[in-house]
Short mmCIF file of C-alpha atoms in Angstrom, two decimals:
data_model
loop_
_atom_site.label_atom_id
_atom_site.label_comp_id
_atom_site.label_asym_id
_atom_site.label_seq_id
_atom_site.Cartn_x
_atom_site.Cartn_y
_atom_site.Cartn_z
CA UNK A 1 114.81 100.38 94.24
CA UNK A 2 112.14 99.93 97.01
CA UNK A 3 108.67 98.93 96.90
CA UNK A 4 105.89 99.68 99.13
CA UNK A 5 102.89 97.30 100.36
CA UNK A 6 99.89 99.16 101.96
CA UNK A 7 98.07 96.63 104.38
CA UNK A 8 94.83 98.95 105.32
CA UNK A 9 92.33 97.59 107.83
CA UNK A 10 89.31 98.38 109.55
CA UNK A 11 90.34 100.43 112.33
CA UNK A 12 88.49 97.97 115.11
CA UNK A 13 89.45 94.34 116.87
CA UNK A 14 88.57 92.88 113.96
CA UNK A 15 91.67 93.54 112.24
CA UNK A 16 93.42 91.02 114.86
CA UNK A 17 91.33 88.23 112.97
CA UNK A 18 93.25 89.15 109.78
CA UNK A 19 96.91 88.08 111.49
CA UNK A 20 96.80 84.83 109.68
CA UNK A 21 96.16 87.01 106.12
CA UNK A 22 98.59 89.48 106.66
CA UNK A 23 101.60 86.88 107.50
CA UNK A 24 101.41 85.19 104.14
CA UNK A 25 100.77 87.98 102.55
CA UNK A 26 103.77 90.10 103.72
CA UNK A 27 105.77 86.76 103.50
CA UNK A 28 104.90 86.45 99.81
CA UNK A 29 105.81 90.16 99.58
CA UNK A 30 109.25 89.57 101.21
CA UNK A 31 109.11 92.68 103.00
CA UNK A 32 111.55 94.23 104.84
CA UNK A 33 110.39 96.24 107.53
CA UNK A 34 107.23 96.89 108.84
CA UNK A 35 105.77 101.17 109.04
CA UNK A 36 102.83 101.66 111.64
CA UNK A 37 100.51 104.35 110.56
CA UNK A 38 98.05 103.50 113.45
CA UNK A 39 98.05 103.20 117.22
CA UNK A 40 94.96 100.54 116.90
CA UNK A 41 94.23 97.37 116.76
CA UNK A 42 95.97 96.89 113.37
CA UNK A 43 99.21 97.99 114.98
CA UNK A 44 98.63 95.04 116.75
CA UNK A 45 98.32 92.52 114.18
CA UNK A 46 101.04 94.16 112.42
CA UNK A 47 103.59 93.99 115.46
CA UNK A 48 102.42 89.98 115.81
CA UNK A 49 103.43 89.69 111.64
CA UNK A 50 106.93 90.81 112.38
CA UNK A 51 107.64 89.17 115.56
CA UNK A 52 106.46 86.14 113.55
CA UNK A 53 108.90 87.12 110.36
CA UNK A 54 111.66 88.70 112.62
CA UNK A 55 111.17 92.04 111.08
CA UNK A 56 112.25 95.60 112.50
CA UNK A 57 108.84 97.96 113.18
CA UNK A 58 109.42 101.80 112.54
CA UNK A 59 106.34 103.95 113.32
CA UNK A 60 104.96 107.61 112.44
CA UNK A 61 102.09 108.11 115.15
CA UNK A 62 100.24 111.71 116.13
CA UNK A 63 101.90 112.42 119.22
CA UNK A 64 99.67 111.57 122.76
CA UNK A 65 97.14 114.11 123.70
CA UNK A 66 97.00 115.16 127.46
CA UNK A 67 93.47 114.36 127.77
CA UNK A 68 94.16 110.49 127.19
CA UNK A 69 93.18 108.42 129.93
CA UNK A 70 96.39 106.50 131.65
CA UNK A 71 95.36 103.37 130.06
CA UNK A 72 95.93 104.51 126.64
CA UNK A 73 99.14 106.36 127.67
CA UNK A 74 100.15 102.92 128.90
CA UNK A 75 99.30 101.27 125.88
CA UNK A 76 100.82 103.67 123.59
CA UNK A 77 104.41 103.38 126.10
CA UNK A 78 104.09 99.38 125.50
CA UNK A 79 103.68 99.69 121.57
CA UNK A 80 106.07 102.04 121.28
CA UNK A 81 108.88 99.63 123.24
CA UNK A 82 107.88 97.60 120.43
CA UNK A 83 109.38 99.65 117.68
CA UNK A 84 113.04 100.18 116.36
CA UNK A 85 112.57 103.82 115.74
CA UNK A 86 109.60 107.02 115.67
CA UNK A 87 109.27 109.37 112.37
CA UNK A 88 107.95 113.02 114.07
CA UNK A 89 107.62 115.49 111.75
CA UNK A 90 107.60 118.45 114.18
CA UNK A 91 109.77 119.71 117.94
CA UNK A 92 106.48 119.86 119.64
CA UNK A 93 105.66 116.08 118.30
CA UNK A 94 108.72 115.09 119.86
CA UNK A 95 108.08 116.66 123.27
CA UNK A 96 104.96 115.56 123.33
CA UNK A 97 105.96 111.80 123.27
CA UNK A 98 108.90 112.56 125.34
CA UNK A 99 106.88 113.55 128.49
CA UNK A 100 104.80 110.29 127.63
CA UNK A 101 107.22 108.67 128.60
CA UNK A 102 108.95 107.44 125.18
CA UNK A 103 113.12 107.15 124.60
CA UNK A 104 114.39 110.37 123.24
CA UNK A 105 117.00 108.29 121.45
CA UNK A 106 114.15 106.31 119.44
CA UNK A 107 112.74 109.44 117.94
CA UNK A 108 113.54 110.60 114.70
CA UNK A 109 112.80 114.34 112.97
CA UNK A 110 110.68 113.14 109.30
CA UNK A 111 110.09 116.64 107.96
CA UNK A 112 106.97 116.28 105.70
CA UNK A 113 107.50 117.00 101.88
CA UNK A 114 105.35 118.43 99.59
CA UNK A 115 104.84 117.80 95.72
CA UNK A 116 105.22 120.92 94.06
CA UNK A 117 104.24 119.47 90.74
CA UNK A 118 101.00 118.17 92.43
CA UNK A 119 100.03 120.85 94.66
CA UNK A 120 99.94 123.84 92.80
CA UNK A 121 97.60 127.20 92.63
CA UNK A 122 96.73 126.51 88.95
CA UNK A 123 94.78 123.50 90.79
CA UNK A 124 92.14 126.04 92.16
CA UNK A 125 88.56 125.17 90.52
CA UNK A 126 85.48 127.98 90.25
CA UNK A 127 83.57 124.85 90.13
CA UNK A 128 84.21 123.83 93.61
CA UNK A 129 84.51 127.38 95.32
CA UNK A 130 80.43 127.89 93.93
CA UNK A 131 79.32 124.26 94.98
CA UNK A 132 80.98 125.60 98.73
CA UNK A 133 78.96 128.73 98.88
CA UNK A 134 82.88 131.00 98.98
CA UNK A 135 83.84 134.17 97.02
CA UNK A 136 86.22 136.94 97.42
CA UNK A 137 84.21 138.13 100.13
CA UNK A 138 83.26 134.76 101.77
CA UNK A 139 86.55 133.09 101.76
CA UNK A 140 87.14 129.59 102.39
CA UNK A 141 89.19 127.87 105.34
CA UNK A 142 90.09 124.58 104.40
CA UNK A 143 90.85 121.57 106.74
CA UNK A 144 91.91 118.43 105.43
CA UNK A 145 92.66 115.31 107.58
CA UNK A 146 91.45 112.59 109.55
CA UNK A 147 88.47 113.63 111.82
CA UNK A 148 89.15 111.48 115.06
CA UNK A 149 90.07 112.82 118.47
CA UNK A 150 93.89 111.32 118.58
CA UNK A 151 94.01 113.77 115.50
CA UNK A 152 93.26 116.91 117.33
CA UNK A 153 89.61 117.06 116.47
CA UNK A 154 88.04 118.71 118.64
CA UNK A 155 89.99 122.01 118.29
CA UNK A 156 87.57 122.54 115.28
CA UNK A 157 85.19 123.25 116.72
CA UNK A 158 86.96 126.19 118.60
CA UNK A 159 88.59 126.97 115.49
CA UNK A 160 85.04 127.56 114.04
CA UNK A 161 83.89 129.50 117.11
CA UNK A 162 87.33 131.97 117.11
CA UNK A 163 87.11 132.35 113.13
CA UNK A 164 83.12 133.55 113.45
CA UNK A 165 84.49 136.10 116.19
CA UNK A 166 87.20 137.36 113.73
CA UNK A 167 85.97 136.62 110.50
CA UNK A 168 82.37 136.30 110.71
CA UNK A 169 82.63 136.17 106.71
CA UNK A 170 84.07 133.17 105.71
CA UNK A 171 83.09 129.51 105.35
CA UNK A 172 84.94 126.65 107.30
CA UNK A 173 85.29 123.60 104.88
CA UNK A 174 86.69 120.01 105.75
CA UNK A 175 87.80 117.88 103.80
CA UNK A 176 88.14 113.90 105.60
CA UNK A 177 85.78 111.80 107.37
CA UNK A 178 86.90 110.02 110.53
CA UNK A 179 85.10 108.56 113.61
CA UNK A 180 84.09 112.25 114.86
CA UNK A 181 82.77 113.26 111.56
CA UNK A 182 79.28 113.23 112.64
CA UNK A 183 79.70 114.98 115.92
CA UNK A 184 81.90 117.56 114.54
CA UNK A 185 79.28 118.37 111.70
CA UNK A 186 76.41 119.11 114.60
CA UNK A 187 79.12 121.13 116.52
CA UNK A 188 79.79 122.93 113.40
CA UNK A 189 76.52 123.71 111.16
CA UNK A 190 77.47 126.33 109.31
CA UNK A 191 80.75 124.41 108.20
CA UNK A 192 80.36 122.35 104.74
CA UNK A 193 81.34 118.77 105.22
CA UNK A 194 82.87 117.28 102.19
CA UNK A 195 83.28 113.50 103.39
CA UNK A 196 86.30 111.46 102.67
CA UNK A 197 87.98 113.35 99.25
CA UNK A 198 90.10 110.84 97.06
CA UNK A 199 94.00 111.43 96.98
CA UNK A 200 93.67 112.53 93.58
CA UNK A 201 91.31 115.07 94.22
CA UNK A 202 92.86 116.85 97.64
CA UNK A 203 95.14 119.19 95.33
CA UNK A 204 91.96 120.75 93.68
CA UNK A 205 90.55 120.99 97.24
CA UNK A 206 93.23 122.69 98.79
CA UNK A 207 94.46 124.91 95.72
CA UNK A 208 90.30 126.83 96.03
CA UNK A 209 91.04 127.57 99.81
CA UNK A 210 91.80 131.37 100.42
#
């Protein structure tokens, strides 16, 4: 019988102000084992809580893009070092943090799940397909997930360019809000920007995409 703690922060250096928080917190939690979500400054504060509590770190990151600068390919190899073992849930994740330079023998294969019972077709709403402009003839392409550059990001916009040369009829909607949200909604004006969409209500989202 496990139980699990979420400890979100602002992604920013302000989270290293919260260290002193986050250690009695987790030590009135009497957790186990630390999970890294993030490569920023939280990870930090996190890695400085178990060091303090002698905890083992496990991490599922997006894998390093090429275009990162060698000072955050160096940064990434030195938090990595940090951690027991890396959840990928792809090959080509794995590669990708292999030629950064991380152990092979660190990294583990974390196929993603999905809840059937959840996410389901029946989930599809006529409400939302009108409020998004989409019909039969204007179908929707939804993306859902973070909008920040260490997410892929900027192959949106691409993606909205190749789609309009293919499928000039359709209408791109995403669904997440992220540090590039605002520059990815002037690169992409005909897309329909739905913000940051509540856990509960991503299975209605994705169940009206064609």
């Amino acid at each position: 019988d496990s139980s699990f703690y979420q400890y979100p922060a602002a992604p920013t250096a302000k989270a290293l102000l919260r260290v002193h928080d986050l250690l009695i917190r987790a030590e009135t939690e009497r957790i186990d084992v630390v999970h890294l979500l993030t490569a920023g400054p939280p990870a930090i504060a996190a890695l400085l809580v178990a060091a303090r509590l002698g905890l083992p770190v496990i991490a599922s990151l997006p894998p390093p893009l090429v275009a990162e600068g060698p000072l955050r390919q160096v940064y990434t190899r030195a938090l990595l070092r940090q951690i027991r073992r890396l959840l990928v849930t792809s090959m080509t994740a794995r590669a990708r943090f292999i030629r950064a330079g991380i152990d092979s023998g660190k990294i583990i294969a974390w196929r993603p799940g999905v809840d059937t019972s959840l996410f389901a077709p029946r989930k599809r709403s006529n409400e939302l397909r009108e409020r998004w402009g989409v019909s039969d003839t204007r179908p929707a392409v939804v993306y859902a997930g973070a909008l920040s550059h260490n997410r892929g990001a900027r192959l949106l916009r691409s993606m909205e360019v190749e789609l309009y040369r293919t499928r000039p009829m359709h209408r791109l909607i995403v669904a997440g809000d992220g540090p590039a949200f605002r520059e990815l909604r002037a690169a992409c004006p005909k897309a329909f920007f739905i913000g940051a969409v509540p856990h509960g209500e991503m299975p209605r989202v994705l169940a009206s995409a064609d």
